[in-house]
């Protein structure tokens, strides 16, 4: 069956990503983008888990009741494809697949994939999201967390959350048709009120991908030297990686605006959601967390691009 619209969701085998796929299928028929059959690529780095997630959606009570899927007479079809955004080869293979199978382009990308590793800072308590910057105390090394571990956690977290998201965005963005949407799922953990004024100003002043990347490298170097606290960084690899995601989304949105294709790029925080990543400590369901990313893909946003969203509205970064 030919598809009028095509979407890609990364990191979609569970949690918010899986809910995003479900909500796309449910909301598409009501959206202004509805002009025929809709194909959603559920991507995940592990094929077995991805295929299991796909099977669960085919039996999903919400989708069955709404008759949203083609198997039940609806408009949407969901397909799995492997994608590990931390691996350049995986991104290139998937991009080549899309070019081959959808030479006319795709319409929506929601980059949800990301990791959160133990060992460098606690980022999941909701009160941390509201705390302004104060010069932090670096986490004390313990018997299982020597200082070198911090640098490893930072390197691996940035490789997936920042560099992987950036590379996936840069590879998939040219495939978007005019009027398409790209959404990067970021986090309030990366809110700039947790940085020193000097670091915050560097984020806000960044106008190129290189300038945002330089900030990520500066954080990495500061952690390796054990000086991140005194240099004004929060002691949390995940938080900084998500600040990088928000910052680079702003830059790429500005660059895309110059091309005049009407493609909108935005970053968003899904909220404090009960998932494996928050260790079940969130206050929102995954469907509530999916609401803003899906709205930014399918909903009316008044042409806003390069913004940071939460709760379906633009907020200060």
PDB file of N, CA and C in Angstrom, residues 207-288:
ATOM      1  N   UNK A 207      25.565  30.053  17.743  1.00  0.00           N
ATOM      2  CA  UNK A 207      24.886  30.236  16.458  1.00  0.00           C
ATOM      3  C   UNK A 207      25.276  29.181  15.427  1.00  0.00           C
ATOM      4  N   UNK A 208      26.187  28.284  15.810  1.00  0.00           N
ATOM      5  CA  UNK A 208      26.612  27.218  14.900  1.00  0.00           C
ATOM      6  C   UNK A 208      26.656  25.901  15.656  1.00  0.00           C
ATOM      7  N   UNK A 209      26.577  24.812  14.895  1.00  0.00           N
ATOM      8  CA  UNK A 209      26.711  23.495  15.493  1.00  0.00           C
ATOM      9  C   UNK A 209      28.065  23.371  16.185  1.00  0.00           C
ATOM     10  N   UNK A 210      29.095  23.932  15.557  1.00  0.00           N
ATOM     11  CA  UNK A 210      30.426  23.863  16.137  1.00  0.00           C
ATOM     12  C   UNK A 210      30.520  24.508  17.504  1.00  0.00           C
ATOM     13  N   UNK A 211      29.796  25.600  17.704  1.00  0.00           N
ATOM     14  CA  UNK A 211      29.829  26.277  19.000  1.00  0.00           C
ATOM     15  C   UNK A 211      29.141  25.455  20.084  1.00  0.00           C
ATOM     16  N   UNK A 212      28.056  24.778  19.728  1.00  0.00           N
ATOM     17  CA  UNK A 212      27.400  23.909  20.714  1.00  0.00           C
ATOM     18  C   UNK A 212      28.276  22.699  21.013  1.00  0.00           C
ATOM     19  N   UNK A 213      28.860  22.134  19.976  1.00  0.00           N
ATOM     20  CA  UNK A 213      29.739  20.984  20.165  1.00  0.00           C
ATOM     21  C   UNK A 213      30.944  21.360  21.022  1.00  0.00           C
ATOM     22  N   UNK A 214      31.453  22.564  20.855  1.00  0.00           N
ATOM     23  CA  UNK A 214      32.583  23.020  21.680  1.00  0.00           C
ATOM     24  C   UNK A 214      32.205  23.048  23.151  1.00  0.00           C
ATOM     25  N   UNK A 215      30.961  23.389  23.456  1.00  0.00           N
ATOM     26  CA  UNK A 215      30.493  23.356  24.840  1.00  0.00           C
ATOM     27  C   UNK A 215      30.493  21.934  25.387  1.00  0.00           C
ATOM     28  N   UNK A 216      30.034  20.978  24.574  1.00  0.00           N
ATOM     29  CA  UNK A 216      30.044  19.581  25.010  1.00  0.00           C
ATOM     30  C   UNK A 216      31.475  19.101  25.268  1.00  0.00           C
ATOM     31  N   UNK A 217      32.391  19.499  24.395  1.00  0.00           N
ATOM     32  CA  UNK A 217      33.787  19.103  24.572  1.00  0.00           C
ATOM     33  C   UNK A 217      34.409  19.781  25.787  1.00  0.00           C
ATOM     34  N   UNK A 218      34.000  21.009  26.056  1.00  0.00           N
ATOM     35  CA  UNK A 218      34.509  21.710  27.238  1.00  0.00           C
ATOM     36  C   UNK A 218      34.059  21.009  28.511  1.00  0.00           C
ATOM     37  N   UNK A 219      32.810  20.567  28.530  1.00  0.00           N
ATOM     38  CA  UNK A 219      32.312  19.823  29.695  1.00  0.00           C
ATOM     39  C   UNK A 219      33.075  18.518  29.854  1.00  0.00           C
ATOM     40  N   UNK A 220      33.273  17.819  28.750  1.00  0.00           N
ATOM     41  CA  UNK A 220      34.000  16.555  28.802  1.00  0.00           C
ATOM     42  C   UNK A 220      35.411  16.758  29.366  1.00  0.00           C
ATOM     43  N   UNK A 221      36.080  17.816  28.902  1.00  0.00           N
ATOM     44  CA  UNK A 221      37.437  18.101  29.379  1.00  0.00           C
ATOM     45  C   UNK A 221      37.431  18.503  30.851  1.00  0.00           C
ATOM     46  N   UNK A 222      36.427  19.270  31.269  1.00  0.00           N
ATOM     47  CA  UNK A 222      36.342  19.702  32.659  1.00  0.00           C
ATOM     48  C   UNK A 222      36.164  18.513  33.591  1.00  0.00           C
ATOM     49  N   UNK A 223      35.340  17.564  33.182  1.00  0.00           N
ATOM     50  CA  UNK A 223      35.125  16.366  34.005  1.00  0.00           C
ATOM     51  C   UNK A 223      36.406  15.546  34.076  1.00  0.00           C
ATOM     52  N   UNK A 224      37.085  15.378  32.941  1.00  0.00           N
ATOM     53  CA  UNK A 224      38.325  14.606  32.922  1.00  0.00           C
ATOM     54  C   UNK A 224      39.369  15.221  33.852  1.00  0.00           C
ATOM     55  N   UNK A 225      39.325  16.556  33.971  1.00  0.00           N
ATOM     56  CA  UNK A 225      40.282  17.249  34.846  1.00  0.00           C
ATOM     57  C   UNK A 225      39.767  17.389  36.272  1.00  0.00           C
ATOM     58  N   UNK A 226      38.540  16.951  36.521  1.00  0.00           N
ATOM     59  CA  UNK A 226      37.961  17.084  37.853  1.00  0.00           C
ATOM     60  C   UNK A 226      37.606  18.517  38.214  1.00  0.00           C
ATOM     61  N   UNK A 227      37.325  19.367  37.204  1.00  0.00           N
ATOM     62  CA  UNK A 227      37.092  20.794  37.460  1.00  0.00           C
ATOM     63  C   UNK A 227      35.719  21.266  36.981  1.00  0.00           C
ATOM     64  N   UNK A 228      34.801  20.334  36.730  1.00  0.00           N
ATOM     65  CA  UNK A 228      33.505  20.741  36.190  1.00  0.00           C
ATOM     66  C   UNK A 228      32.731  21.649  37.136  1.00  0.00           C
ATOM     67  N   UNK A 229      32.817  21.388  38.439  1.00  0.00           N
ATOM     68  CA  UNK A 229      32.060  22.201  39.397  1.00  0.00           C
ATOM     69  C   UNK A 229      32.558  23.638  39.402  1.00  0.00           C
ATOM     70  N   UNK A 230      33.861  23.807  39.489  1.00  0.00           N
ATOM     71  CA  UNK A 230      34.400  25.169  39.565  1.00  0.00           C
ATOM     72  C   UNK A 230      34.234  25.928  38.254  1.00  0.00           C
ATOM     73  N   UNK A 231      34.053  25.203  37.152  1.00  0.00           N
ATOM     74  CA  UNK A 231      33.867  25.863  35.860  1.00  0.00           C
ATOM     75  C   UNK A 231      32.397  26.144  35.530  1.00  0.00           C
ATOM     76  N   UNK A 232      31.507  25.813  36.466  1.00  0.00           N
ATOM     77  CA  UNK A 232      30.112  26.211  36.314  1.00  0.00           C
ATOM     78  C   UNK A 232      29.191  25.212  35.674  1.00  0.00           C
ATOM     79  N   UNK A 233      29.600  23.939  35.635  1.00  0.00           N
ATOM     80  CA  UNK A 233      28.764  22.901  35.043  1.00  0.00           C
ATOM     81  C   UNK A 233      28.042  22.118  36.134  1.00  0.00           C
ATOM     82  N   UNK A 234      26.832  21.647  35.885  1.00  0.00           N
ATOM     83  CA  UNK A 234      26.200  20.717  36.832  1.00  0.00           C
ATOM     84  C   UNK A 234      26.903  19.375  36.753  1.00  0.00           C
ATOM     85  N   UNK A 235      26.945  18.670  37.844  1.00  0.00           N
ATOM     86  CA  UNK A 235      27.629  17.378  37.872  1.00  0.00           C
ATOM     87  C   UNK A 235      26.654  16.290  37.434  1.00  0.00           C
ATOM     88  N   UNK A 236      26.261  16.326  36.182  1.00  0.00           N
ATOM     89  CA  UNK A 236      25.294  15.373  35.657  1.00  0.00           C
ATOM     90  C   UNK A 236      25.468  15.264  34.154  1.00  0.00           C
ATOM     91  N   UNK A 237      25.951  14.116  33.710  1.00  0.00           N
ATOM     92  CA  UNK A 237      26.220  13.918  32.286  1.00  0.00           C
ATOM     93  C   UNK A 237      24.944  14.013  31.454  1.00  0.00           C
ATOM     94  N   UNK A 238      23.876  13.401  31.928  1.00  0.00           N
ATOM     95  CA  UNK A 238      22.621  13.409  31.176  1.00  0.00           C
ATOM     96  C   UNK A 238      22.113  14.831  31.001  1.00  0.00           C
ATOM     97  N   UNK A 239      22.158  15.607  32.071  1.00  0.00           N
ATOM     98  CA  UNK A 239      21.652  16.981  32.015  1.00  0.00           C
ATOM     99  C   UNK A 239      22.394  17.801  30.973  1.00  0.00           C
ATOM    100  N   UNK A 240      23.706  17.698  30.953  1.00  0.00           N
ATOM    101  CA  UNK A 240      24.493  18.476  29.988  1.00  0.00           C
ATOM    102  C   UNK A 240      24.238  17.989  28.573  1.00  0.00           C
ATOM    103  N   UNK A 241      24.108  16.683  28.403  1.00  0.00           N
ATOM    104  CA  UNK A 241      23.836  16.161  27.060  1.00  0.00           C
ATOM    105  C   UNK A 241      22.522  16.708  26.525  1.00  0.00           C
ATOM    106  N   UNK A 242      21.531  16.860  27.393  1.00  0.00           N
ATOM    107  CA  UNK A 242      20.237  17.362  26.942  1.00  0.00           C
ATOM    108  C   UNK A 242      20.260  18.879  26.721  1.00  0.00           C
ATOM    109  N   UNK A 243      21.090  19.583  27.458  1.00  0.00           N
ATOM    110  CA  UNK A 243      21.290  21.000  27.139  1.00  0.00           C
ATOM    111  C   UNK A 243      21.885  21.129  25.740  1.00  0.00           C
ATOM    112  N   UNK A 244      22.801  20.217  25.418  1.00  0.00           N
ATOM    113  CA  UNK A 244      23.371  20.215  24.080  1.00  0.00           C
ATOM    114  C   UNK A 244      22.323  19.942  23.011  1.00  0.00           C
ATOM    115  N   UNK A 245      21.403  19.020  23.281  1.00  0.00           N
ATOM    116  CA  UNK A 245      20.342  18.705  22.324  1.00  0.00           C
ATOM    117  C   UNK A 245      19.472  19.934  22.077  1.00  0.00           C
ATOM    118  N   UNK A 246      19.074  20.609  23.147  1.00  0.00           N
ATOM    119  CA  UNK A 246      18.238  21.805  22.987  1.00  0.00           C
ATOM    120  C   UNK A 246      18.992  22.890  22.230  1.00  0.00           C
ATOM    121  N   UNK A 247      20.258  23.085  22.601  1.00  0.00           N
ATOM    122  CA  UNK A 247      21.052  24.128  21.951  1.00  0.00           C
ATOM    123  C   UNK A 247      21.265  23.874  20.478  1.00  0.00           C
ATOM    124  N   UNK A 248      21.568  22.644  20.110  1.00  0.00           N
ATOM    125  CA  UNK A 248      21.847  22.360  18.701  1.00  0.00           C
ATOM    126  C   UNK A 248      20.557  22.352  17.883  1.00  0.00           C
ATOM    127  N   UNK A 249      19.438  22.033  18.508  1.00  0.00           N
ATOM    128  CA  UNK A 249      18.158  22.106  17.798  1.00  0.00           C
ATOM    129  C   UNK A 249      17.857  23.546  17.414  1.00  0.00           C
ATOM    130  N   UNK A 250      18.134  24.483  18.323  1.00  0.00           N
ATOM    131  CA  UNK A 250      17.938  25.910  18.026  1.00  0.00           C
ATOM    132  C   UNK A 250      18.784  26.327  16.824  1.00  0.00           C
ATOM    133  N   UNK A 251      20.027  25.902  16.812  1.00  0.00           N
ATOM    134  CA  UNK A 251      20.943  26.266  15.731  1.00  0.00           C
ATOM    135  C   UNK A 251      20.475  25.679  14.394  1.00  0.00           C
ATOM    136  N   UNK A 252      20.137  24.390  14.410  1.00  0.00           N
ATOM    137  CA  UNK A 252      19.712  23.736  13.173  1.00  0.00           C
ATOM    138  C   UNK A 252      18.389  24.305  12.668  1.00  0.00           C
ATOM    139  N   UNK A 253      17.532  24.727  13.577  1.00  0.00           N
ATOM    140  CA  UNK A 253      16.267  25.351  13.164  1.00  0.00           C
ATOM    141  C   UNK A 253      16.539  26.663  12.445  1.00  0.00           C
ATOM    142  N   UNK A 254      17.490  27.425  12.949  1.00  0.00           N
ATOM    143  CA  UNK A 254      17.845  28.695  12.297  1.00  0.00           C
ATOM    144  C   UNK A 254      18.418  28.417  10.905  1.00  0.00           C
ATOM    145  N   UNK A 255      19.304  27.427  10.787  1.00  0.00           N
ATOM    146  CA  UNK A 255      19.888  27.087   9.487  1.00  0.00           C
ATOM    147  C   UNK A 255      18.803  26.630   8.513  1.00  0.00           C
ATOM    148  N   UNK A 256      17.870  25.814   9.000  1.00  0.00           N
ATOM    149  CA  UNK A 256      16.802  25.317   8.134  1.00  0.00           C
ATOM    150  C   UNK A 256      15.883  26.447   7.696  1.00  0.00           C
ATOM    151  N   UNK A 257      15.668  27.413   8.552  1.00  0.00           N
ATOM    152  CA  UNK A 257      14.816  28.560   8.210  1.00  0.00           C
ATOM    153  C   UNK A 257      15.367  29.290   6.988  1.00  0.00           C
ATOM    154  N   UNK A 258      16.693  29.347   6.862  1.00  0.00           N
ATOM    155  CA  UNK A 258      17.310  30.032   5.726  1.00  0.00           C
ATOM    156  C   UNK A 258      17.049  29.304   4.408  1.00  0.00           C
ATOM    157  N   UNK A 259      16.741  28.019   4.479  1.00  0.00           N
ATOM    158  CA  UNK A 259      16.489  27.250   3.260  1.00  0.00           C
ATOM    159  C   UNK A 259      15.078  27.480   2.726  1.00  0.00           C
ATOM    160  N   UNK A 260      14.185  27.987   3.569  1.00  0.00           N
ATOM    161  CA  UNK A 260      12.848  28.344   3.121  1.00  0.00           C
ATOM    162  C   UNK A 260      11.962  27.174   2.742  1.00  0.00           C
ATOM    163  N   UNK A 261      12.174  26.013   3.350  1.00  0.00           N
ATOM    164  CA  UNK A 261      11.363  24.845   3.007  1.00  0.00           C
ATOM    165  C   UNK A 261      10.134  24.690   3.902  1.00  0.00           C
ATOM    166  N   UNK A 262      10.044  25.524   4.922  1.00  0.00           N
ATOM    167  CA  UNK A 262       8.922  25.406   5.847  1.00  0.00           C
ATOM    168  C   UNK A 262       9.026  24.230   6.795  1.00  0.00           C
ATOM    169  N   UNK A 263      10.232  23.672   6.942  1.00  0.00           N
ATOM    170  CA  UNK A 263      10.458  22.571   7.882  1.00  0.00           C
ATOM    171  C   UNK A 263      10.684  23.146   9.274  1.00  0.00           C
ATOM    172  N   UNK A 264       9.975  22.611  10.255  1.00  0.00           N
ATOM    173  CA  UNK A 264      10.061  23.108  11.622  1.00  0.00           C
ATOM    174  C   UNK A 264      10.825  22.124  12.503  1.00  0.00           C
ATOM    175  N   UNK A 265      11.775  22.652  13.279  1.00  0.00           N
ATOM    176  CA  UNK A 265      12.529  21.846  14.236  1.00  0.00           C
ATOM    177  C   UNK A 265      12.310  22.414  15.626  1.00  0.00           C
ATOM    178  N   UNK A 266      11.976  21.558  16.572  1.00  0.00           N
ATOM    179  CA  UNK A 266      11.792  21.989  17.947  1.00  0.00           C
ATOM    180  C   UNK A 266      12.322  20.938  18.911  1.00  0.00           C
ATOM    181  N   UNK A 267      12.673  21.386  20.109  1.00  0.00           N
ATOM    182  CA  UNK A 267      13.060  20.485  21.188  1.00  0.00           C
ATOM    183  C   UNK A 267      11.985  20.546  22.261  1.00  0.00           C
ATOM    184  N   UNK A 268      11.850  19.475  23.010  1.00  0.00           N
ATOM    185  CA  UNK A 268      10.826  19.484  24.052  1.00  0.00           C
ATOM    186  C   UNK A 268      11.220  18.603  25.224  1.00  0.00           C
ATOM    187  N   UNK A 269      10.623  18.905  26.350  1.00  0.00           N
ATOM    188  CA  UNK A 269      10.722  18.049  27.532  1.00  0.00           C
ATOM    189  C   UNK A 269       9.387  17.329  27.688  1.00  0.00           C
ATOM    190  N   UNK A 270       9.392  16.010  27.760  1.00  0.00           N
ATOM    191  CA  UNK A 270       8.129  15.286  27.915  1.00  0.00           C
ATOM    192  C   UNK A 270       7.554  15.374  29.313  1.00  0.00           C
ATOM    193  N   UNK A 271       8.351  15.884  30.255  1.00  0.00           N
ATOM    194  CA  UNK A 271       7.921  15.939  31.649  1.00  0.00           C
ATOM    195  C   UNK A 271       8.561  14.820  32.446  1.00  0.00           C
ATOM    196  N   UNK A 272       8.193  14.750  33.708  1.00  0.00           N
ATOM    197  CA  UNK A 272       8.756  13.756  34.621  1.00  0.00           C
ATOM    198  C   UNK A 272       7.884  12.500  34.532  1.00  0.00           C
ATOM    199  N   UNK A 273       8.304  11.589  33.649  1.00  0.00           N
ATOM    200  CA  UNK A 273       7.467  10.459  33.239  1.00  0.00           C
ATOM    201  C   UNK A 273       7.928   9.168  33.922  1.00  0.00           C
ATOM    202  N   UNK A 274       6.973   8.338  34.281  1.00  0.00           N
ATOM    203  CA  UNK A 274       7.288   7.054  34.907  1.00  0.00           C
ATOM    204  C   UNK A 274       7.802   6.086  33.849  1.00  0.00           C
ATOM    205  N   UNK A 275       9.114   5.936  33.800  1.00  0.00           N
ATOM    206  CA  UNK A 275       9.753   5.040  32.841  1.00  0.00           C
ATOM    207  C   UNK A 275      10.914   4.345  33.522  1.00  0.00           C
ATOM    208  N   UNK A 276      11.562   3.441  32.789  1.00  0.00           N
ATOM    209  CA  UNK A 276      12.770   2.808  33.321  1.00  0.00           C
ATOM    210  C   UNK A 276      13.842   3.853  33.601  1.00  0.00           C
ATOM    211  N   UNK A 277      13.906   4.889  32.762  1.00  0.00           N
ATOM    212  CA  UNK A 277      14.937   5.901  32.914  1.00  0.00           C
ATOM    213  C   UNK A 277      14.780   6.680  34.222  1.00  0.00           C
ATOM    214  N   UNK A 278      13.547   6.914  34.639  1.00  0.00           N
ATOM    215  CA  UNK A 278      13.320   7.625  35.909  1.00  0.00           C
ATOM    216  C   UNK A 278      13.151   6.643  37.064  1.00  0.00           C
ATOM    217  N   UNK A 279      13.423   5.371  36.758  1.00  0.00           N
ATOM    218  CA  UNK A 279      13.324   4.306  37.762  1.00  0.00           C
ATOM    219  C   UNK A 279      11.936   4.265  38.391  1.00  0.00           C
ATOM    220  N   UNK A 280      10.931   4.549  37.572  1.00  0.00           N
ATOM    221  CA  UNK A 280       9.552   4.478  38.023  1.00  0.00           C
ATOM    222  C   UNK A 280       9.122   5.617  38.921  1.00  0.00           C
ATOM    223  N   UNK A 281       9.959   6.667  39.013  1.00  0.00           N
ATOM    224  CA  UNK A 281       9.660   7.735  39.963  1.00  0.00           C
ATOM    225  C   UNK A 281       8.936   8.927  39.389  1.00  0.00           C
ATOM    226  N   UNK A 282       8.521   8.874  38.135  1.00  0.00           N
ATOM    227  CA  UNK A 282       7.877  10.019  37.513  1.00  0.00           C
ATOM    228  C   UNK A 282       6.454  10.229  37.976  1.00  0.00           C
ATOM    229  N   UNK A 283       5.896  11.363  37.568  1.00  0.00           N
ATOM    230  CA  UNK A 283       4.522  11.714  37.936  1.00  0.00           C
ATOM    231  C   UNK A 283       3.565  11.639  36.752  1.00  0.00           C
ATOM    232  N   UNK A 284       4.092  11.449  35.541  1.00  0.00           N
ATOM    233  CA  UNK A 284       3.256  11.367  34.348  1.00  0.00           C
ATOM    234  C   UNK A 284       3.288   9.965  33.770  1.00  0.00           C
ATOM    235  N   UNK A 285       2.222   9.611  33.067  1.00  0.00           N
ATOM    236  CA  UNK A 285       2.218   8.366  32.314  1.00  0.00           C
ATOM    237  C   UNK A 285       2.996   8.564  31.013  1.00  0.00           C
ATOM    238  N   UNK A 286       3.338   7.465  30.366  1.00  0.00           N
ATOM    239  CA  UNK A 286       4.065   7.597  29.105  1.00  0.00           C
ATOM    240  C   UNK A 286       3.205   8.268  28.035  1.00  0.00           C
ATOM    241  N   UNK A 287       1.898   8.031  28.060  1.00  0.00           N
ATOM    242  CA  UNK A 287       1.031   8.686  27.085  1.00  0.00           C
ATOM    243  C   UNK A 287       0.979  10.192  27.319  1.00  0.00           C
ATOM    244  N   UNK A 288       1.011  10.612  28.584  1.00  0.00           N
ATOM    245  CA  UNK A 288       1.073  12.047  28.872  1.00  0.00           C
ATOM    246  C   UNK A 288       2.406  12.620  28.421  1.00  0.00           C
TER     247      UNK A 288
END
